[in-house]
Short mmCIF file of C-alpha atoms in Angstrom, two decimals:
data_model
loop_
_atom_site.label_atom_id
_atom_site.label_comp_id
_atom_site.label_asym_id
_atom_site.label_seq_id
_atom_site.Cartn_x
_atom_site.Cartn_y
_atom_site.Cartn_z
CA UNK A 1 -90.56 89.96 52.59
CA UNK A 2 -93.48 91.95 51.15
CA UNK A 3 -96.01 89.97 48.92
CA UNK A 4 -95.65 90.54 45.07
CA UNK A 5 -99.73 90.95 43.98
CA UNK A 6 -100.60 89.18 46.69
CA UNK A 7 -97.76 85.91 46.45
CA UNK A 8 -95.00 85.42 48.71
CA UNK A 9 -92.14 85.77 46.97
CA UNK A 10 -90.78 82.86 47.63
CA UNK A 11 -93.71 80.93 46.19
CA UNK A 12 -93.18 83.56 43.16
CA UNK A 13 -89.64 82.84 42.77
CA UNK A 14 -89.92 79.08 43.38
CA UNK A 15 -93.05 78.64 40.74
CA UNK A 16 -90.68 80.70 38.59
CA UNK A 17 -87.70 78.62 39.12
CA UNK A 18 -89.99 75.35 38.55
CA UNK A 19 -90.56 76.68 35.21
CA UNK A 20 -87.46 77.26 34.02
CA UNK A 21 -86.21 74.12 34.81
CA UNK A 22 -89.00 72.46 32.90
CA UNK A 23 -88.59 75.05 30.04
CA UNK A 24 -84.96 73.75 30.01
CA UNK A 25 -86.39 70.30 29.05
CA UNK A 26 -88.65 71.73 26.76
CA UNK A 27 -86.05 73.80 24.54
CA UNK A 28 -83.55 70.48 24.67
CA UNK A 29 -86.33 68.37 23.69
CA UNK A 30 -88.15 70.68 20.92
CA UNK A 31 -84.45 71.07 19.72
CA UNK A 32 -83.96 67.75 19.17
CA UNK A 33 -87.43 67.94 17.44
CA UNK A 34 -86.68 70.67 15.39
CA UNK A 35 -83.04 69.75 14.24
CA UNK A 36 -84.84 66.27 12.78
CA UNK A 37 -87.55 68.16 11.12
CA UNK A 38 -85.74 71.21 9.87
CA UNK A 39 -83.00 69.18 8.11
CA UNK A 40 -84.82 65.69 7.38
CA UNK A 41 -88.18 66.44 7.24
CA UNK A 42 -89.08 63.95 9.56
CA UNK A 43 -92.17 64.35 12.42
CA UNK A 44 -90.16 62.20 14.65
CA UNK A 45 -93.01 61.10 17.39
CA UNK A 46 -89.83 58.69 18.98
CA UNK A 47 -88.56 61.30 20.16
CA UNK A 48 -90.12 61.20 24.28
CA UNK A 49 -89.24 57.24 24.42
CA UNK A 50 -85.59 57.85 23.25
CA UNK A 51 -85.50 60.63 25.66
CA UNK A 52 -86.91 58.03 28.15
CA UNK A 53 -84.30 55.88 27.24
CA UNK A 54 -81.39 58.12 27.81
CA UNK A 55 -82.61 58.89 31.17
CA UNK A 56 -83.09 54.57 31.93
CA UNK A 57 -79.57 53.74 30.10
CA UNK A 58 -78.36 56.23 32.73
CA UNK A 59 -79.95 54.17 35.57
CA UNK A 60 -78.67 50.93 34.25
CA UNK A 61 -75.41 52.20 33.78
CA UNK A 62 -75.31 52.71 37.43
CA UNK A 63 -77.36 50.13 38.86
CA UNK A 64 -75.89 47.13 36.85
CA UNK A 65 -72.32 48.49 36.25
CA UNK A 66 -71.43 51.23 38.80
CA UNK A 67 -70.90 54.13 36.24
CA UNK A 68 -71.73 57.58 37.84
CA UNK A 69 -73.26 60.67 36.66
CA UNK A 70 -70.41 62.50 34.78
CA UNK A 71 -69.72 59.81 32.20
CA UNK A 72 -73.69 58.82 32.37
CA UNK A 73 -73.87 62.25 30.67
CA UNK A 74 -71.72 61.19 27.93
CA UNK A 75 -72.19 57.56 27.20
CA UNK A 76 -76.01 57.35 27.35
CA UNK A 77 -76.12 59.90 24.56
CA UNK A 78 -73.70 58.16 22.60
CA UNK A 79 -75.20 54.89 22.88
CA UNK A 80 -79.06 56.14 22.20
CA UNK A 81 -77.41 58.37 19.37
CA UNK A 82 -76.20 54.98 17.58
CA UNK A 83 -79.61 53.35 18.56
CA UNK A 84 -81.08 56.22 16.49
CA UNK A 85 -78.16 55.90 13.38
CA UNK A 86 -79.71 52.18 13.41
CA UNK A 87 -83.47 53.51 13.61
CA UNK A 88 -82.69 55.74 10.42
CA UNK A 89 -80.70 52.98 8.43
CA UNK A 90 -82.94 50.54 9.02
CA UNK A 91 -86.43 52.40 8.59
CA UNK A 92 -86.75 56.11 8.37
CA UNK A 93 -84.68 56.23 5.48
CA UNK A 94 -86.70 54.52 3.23
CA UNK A 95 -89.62 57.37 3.65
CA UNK A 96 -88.29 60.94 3.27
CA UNK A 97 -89.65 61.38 -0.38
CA UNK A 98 -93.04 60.23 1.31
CA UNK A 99 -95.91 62.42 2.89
CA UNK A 100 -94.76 63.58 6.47
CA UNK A 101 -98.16 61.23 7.61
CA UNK A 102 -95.74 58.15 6.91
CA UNK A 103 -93.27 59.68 8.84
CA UNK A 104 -95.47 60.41 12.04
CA UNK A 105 -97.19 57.00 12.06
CA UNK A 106 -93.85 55.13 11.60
CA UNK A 107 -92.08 57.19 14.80
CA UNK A 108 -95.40 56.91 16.22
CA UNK A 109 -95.58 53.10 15.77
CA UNK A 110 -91.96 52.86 17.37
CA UNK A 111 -92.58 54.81 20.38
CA UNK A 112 -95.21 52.62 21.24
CA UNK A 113 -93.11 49.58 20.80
CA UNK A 114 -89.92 50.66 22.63
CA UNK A 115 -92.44 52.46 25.46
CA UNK A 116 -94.37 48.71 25.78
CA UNK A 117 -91.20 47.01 25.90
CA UNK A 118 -89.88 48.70 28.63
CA UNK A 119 -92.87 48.72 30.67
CA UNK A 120 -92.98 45.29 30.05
CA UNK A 121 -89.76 44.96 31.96
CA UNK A 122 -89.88 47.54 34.58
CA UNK A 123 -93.00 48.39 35.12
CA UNK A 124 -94.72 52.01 35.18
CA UNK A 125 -93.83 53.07 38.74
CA UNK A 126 -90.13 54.30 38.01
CA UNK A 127 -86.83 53.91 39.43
CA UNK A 128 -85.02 56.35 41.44
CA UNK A 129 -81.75 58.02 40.28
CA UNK A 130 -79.56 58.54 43.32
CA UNK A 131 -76.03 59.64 41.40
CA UNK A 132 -75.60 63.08 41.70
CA UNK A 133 -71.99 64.37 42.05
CA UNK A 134 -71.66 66.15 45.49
CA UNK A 135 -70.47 69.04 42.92
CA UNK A 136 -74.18 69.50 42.02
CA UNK A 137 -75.58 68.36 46.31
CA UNK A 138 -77.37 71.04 48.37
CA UNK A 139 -78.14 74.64 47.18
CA UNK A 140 -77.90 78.62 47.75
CA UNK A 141 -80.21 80.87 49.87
CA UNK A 142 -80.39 83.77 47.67
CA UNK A 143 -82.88 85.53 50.14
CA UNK A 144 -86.06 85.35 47.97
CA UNK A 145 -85.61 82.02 47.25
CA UNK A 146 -83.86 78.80 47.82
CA UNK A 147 -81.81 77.54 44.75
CA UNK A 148 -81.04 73.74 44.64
CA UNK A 149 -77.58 73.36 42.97
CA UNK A 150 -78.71 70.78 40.76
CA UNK A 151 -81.89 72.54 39.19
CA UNK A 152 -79.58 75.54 38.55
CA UNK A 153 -77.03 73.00 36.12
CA UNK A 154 -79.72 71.91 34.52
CA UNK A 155 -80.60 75.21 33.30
CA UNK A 156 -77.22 76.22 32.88
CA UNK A 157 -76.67 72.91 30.32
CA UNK A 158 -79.62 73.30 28.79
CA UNK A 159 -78.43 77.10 27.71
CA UNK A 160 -74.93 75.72 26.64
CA UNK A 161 -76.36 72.90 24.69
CA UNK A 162 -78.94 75.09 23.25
CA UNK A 163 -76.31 77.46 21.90
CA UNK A 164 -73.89 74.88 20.73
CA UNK A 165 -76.12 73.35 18.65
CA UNK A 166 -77.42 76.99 16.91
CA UNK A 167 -74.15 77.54 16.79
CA UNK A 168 -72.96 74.59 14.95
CA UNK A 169 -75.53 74.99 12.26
CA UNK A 170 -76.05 78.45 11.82
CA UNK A 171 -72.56 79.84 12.28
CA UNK A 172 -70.36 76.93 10.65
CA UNK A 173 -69.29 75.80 7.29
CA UNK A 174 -70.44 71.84 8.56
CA UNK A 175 -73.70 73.31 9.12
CA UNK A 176 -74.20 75.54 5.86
CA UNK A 177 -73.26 72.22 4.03
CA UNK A 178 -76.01 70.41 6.10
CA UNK A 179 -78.83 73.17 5.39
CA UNK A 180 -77.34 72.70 1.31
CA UNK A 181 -77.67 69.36 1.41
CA UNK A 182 -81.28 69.50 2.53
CA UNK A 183 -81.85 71.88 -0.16
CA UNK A 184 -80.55 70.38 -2.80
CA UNK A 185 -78.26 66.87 -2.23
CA UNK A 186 -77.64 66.31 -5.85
CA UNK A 187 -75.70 69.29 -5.95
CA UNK A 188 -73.73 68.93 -3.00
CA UNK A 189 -72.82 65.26 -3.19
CA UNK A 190 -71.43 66.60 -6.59
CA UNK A 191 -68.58 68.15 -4.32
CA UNK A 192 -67.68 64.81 -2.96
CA UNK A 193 -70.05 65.32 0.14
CA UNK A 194 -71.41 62.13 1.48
CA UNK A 195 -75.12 62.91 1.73
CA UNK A 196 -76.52 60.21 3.27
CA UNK A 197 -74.09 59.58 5.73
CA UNK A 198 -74.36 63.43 6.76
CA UNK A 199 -78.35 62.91 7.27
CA UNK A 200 -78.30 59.51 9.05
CA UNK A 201 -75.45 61.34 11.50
CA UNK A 202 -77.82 64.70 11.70
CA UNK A 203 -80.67 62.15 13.22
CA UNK A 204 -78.41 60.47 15.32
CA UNK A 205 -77.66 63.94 17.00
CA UNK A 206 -80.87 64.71 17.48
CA UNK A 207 -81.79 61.30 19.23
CA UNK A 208 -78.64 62.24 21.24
CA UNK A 209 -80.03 65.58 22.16
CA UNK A 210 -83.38 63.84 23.62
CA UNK A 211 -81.18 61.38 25.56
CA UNK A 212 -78.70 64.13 27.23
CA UNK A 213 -82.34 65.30 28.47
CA UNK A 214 -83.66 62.14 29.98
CA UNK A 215 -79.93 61.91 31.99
CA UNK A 216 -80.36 65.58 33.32
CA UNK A 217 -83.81 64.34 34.18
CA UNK A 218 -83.52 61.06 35.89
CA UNK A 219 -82.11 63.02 39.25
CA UNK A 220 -85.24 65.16 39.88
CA UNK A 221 -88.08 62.86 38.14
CA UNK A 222 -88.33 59.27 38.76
CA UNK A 223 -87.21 57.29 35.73
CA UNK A 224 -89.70 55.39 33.83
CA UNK A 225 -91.27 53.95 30.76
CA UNK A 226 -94.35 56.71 31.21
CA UNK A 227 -92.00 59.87 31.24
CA UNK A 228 -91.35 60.72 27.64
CA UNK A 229 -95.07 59.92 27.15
CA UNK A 230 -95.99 62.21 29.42
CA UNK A 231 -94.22 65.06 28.01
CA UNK A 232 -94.03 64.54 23.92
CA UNK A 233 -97.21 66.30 23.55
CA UNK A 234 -96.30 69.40 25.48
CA UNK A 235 -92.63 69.32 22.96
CA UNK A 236 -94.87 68.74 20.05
CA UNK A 237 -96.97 71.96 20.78
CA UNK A 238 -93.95 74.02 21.80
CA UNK A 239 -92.14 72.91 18.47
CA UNK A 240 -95.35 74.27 17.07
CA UNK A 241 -95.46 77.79 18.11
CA UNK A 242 -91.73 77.79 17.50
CA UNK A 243 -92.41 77.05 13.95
CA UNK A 244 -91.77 73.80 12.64
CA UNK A 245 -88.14 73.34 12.16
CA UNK A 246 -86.69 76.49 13.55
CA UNK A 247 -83.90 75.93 16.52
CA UNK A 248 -84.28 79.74 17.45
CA UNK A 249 -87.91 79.15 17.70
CA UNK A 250 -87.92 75.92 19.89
CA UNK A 251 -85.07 77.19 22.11
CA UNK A 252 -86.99 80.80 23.12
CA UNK A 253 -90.66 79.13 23.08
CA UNK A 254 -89.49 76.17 25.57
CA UNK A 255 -88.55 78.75 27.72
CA UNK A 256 -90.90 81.12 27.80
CA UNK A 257 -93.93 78.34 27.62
CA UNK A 258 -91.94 76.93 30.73
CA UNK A 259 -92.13 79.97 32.90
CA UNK A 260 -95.62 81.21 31.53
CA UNK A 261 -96.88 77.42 32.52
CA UNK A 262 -94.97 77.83 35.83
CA UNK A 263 -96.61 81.12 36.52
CA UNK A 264 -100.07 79.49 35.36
CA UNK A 265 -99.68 77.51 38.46
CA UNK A 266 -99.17 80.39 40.89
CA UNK A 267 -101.94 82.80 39.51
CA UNK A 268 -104.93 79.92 37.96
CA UNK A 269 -103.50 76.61 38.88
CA UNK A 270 -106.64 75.34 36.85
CA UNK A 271 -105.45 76.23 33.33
CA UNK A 272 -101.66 75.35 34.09
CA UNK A 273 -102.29 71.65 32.03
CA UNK A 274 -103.99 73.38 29.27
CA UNK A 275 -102.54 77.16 29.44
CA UNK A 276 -99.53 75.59 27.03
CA UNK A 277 -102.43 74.72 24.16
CA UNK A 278 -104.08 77.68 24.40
CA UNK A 279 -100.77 80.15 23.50
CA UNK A 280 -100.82 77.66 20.48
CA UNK A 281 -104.33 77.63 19.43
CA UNK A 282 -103.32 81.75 19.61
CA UNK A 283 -100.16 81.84 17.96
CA UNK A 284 -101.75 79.53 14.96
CA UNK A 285 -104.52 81.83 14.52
CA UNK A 286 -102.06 84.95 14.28
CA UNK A 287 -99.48 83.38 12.71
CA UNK A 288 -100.15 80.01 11.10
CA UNK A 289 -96.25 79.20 10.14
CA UNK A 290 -95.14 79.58 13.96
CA UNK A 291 -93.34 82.62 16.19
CA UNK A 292 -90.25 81.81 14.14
CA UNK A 293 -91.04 79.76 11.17
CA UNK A 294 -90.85 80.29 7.31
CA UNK A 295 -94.50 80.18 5.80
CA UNK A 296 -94.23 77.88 3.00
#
């Protein structure tokens, strides 16, 4: 095949492909991020170790109890979701009328226990995932390129969670009450709503969202302690350009930041750690509120 400016095209297409697949983890993860911020007002800095821990609950779900992929995909979100109702009842609930500081440094202060705890455990060179359904084995020539099947649902799920979730807030009456209620609770508690219950479930579906990530991770990275660590910063800054709190702004900027980093790699493989920072330092001097956000 002719080179495009110089690049095979399948090095092209594959550096391409590589970044949409990482974008996908981005927009589930800076969804996540911005669902907890938009609606509580919470900088929630937990959010890579519970995404780590989706992605290990997986693992020991197989390893320790023979449960496969398919209802890995369901239970581990459930069960980190409810680890995250209990993180809300028991502590972040007691700071939303405080600065978003407390916030920060409390999430901050529990990633770094939950991270230590399972390092402590299992160590920091990872365990390998080795469940996926022979559905999702192999892949497709396309002729530029060759598409692993798996890589492709991962993108695919990403886009359908993505959606669901605008979806659900945006377009539905359960999600106009939830963008009242952040508003102004007084007023809808006063039609029988039960505030509190709807937040503390709202952060419990975020912490879900993070852990759905870590299972569609745990096949192509290895699973450990490090690997929500490794990534929370890059989430933070895409949340960033998004604009804090806006789910149409972290879906579109994980994906674009995903292939722009993945084409970083082809063109100046130098810059491809930092090229992500840089678009923010950018977008912050342009537009200080984010691609999508509300200035305030």
């Amino acid at each position: 095949m002719i080179p495009l400016l110089g690049i095979p095209p399948q090095v092209l297409f594959g550096q391409l492909l590589l970044g949409l697949i990482n974008g996908a983890f981005y927009a589930m993860l800076s969804l996540g991020l911005a669902v907890i911020f938009g609606l509580l007002n919470i900088i929630n800095f937990a959010h890579g170790a519970l995404y780590m821990m989706g992605a290990f609950a997986a693992w020991l779900m197989l390893d320790h109890l023979g449960i496969g992929y398919w209802p890995a995909l369901i239970l581990s979100p459930l069960l980190i979701g409810a680890f995250g109702v209990i993180l809300e009842k028991t502590f972040l609930h007691r700071i939303y009328k405080l600065d978003h500081l407390y916030g920060l440094l409390l999430t901050f202060g529990l990633a770094l226990i939950i991270e230590g705890l399972f390092r402590n455990y299992y160590g920091v060179s990872g365990q390998a995932y080795d469940a996926v359904p022979d559905l999702l084995k192999g892949g497709n020539n396309l002729g530029f390129m060759f598409l692993p099947t798996y890589r492709g649902w991962v993108v695919v799920a990403s886009l359908i969670i993505c959606f669901g979730t605008w979806f659900a807030i945006e377009r539905t009456k359960l999600g106009s009450y939830l963008r009242a209620a952040t508003e102004n609770p007084k007023l809808v508690q006063a039609f029988g709503i039960n505030v509190p219950r709807m937040i503390t479930l709202t952060y419990g579906f975020g912490v879900a969202l993070a852990a759905m990530a870590g299972v569609l991770a745990a096949p192509i990275y290895h699973v450990s302690p490090l690997m929500g660590s490794d990534i929370i910063i890059v989430v933070f800054a895409v949340v960033v350009i998004g604009g804090m709190g806006s789910i149409v702004g972290a879906v579109i900027s994980g994906f674009g930041l995903g292939i722009i980093e993945g084409m970083t790699k082809v063109f100046y493989p130098e810059a491809s750690n930092t090229v992500i920072f840089v678009v923010m330092a950018i977008v912050l001097l342009v537009k200080p509120a984010g691609l999508f956000g509300k200035a305030a």
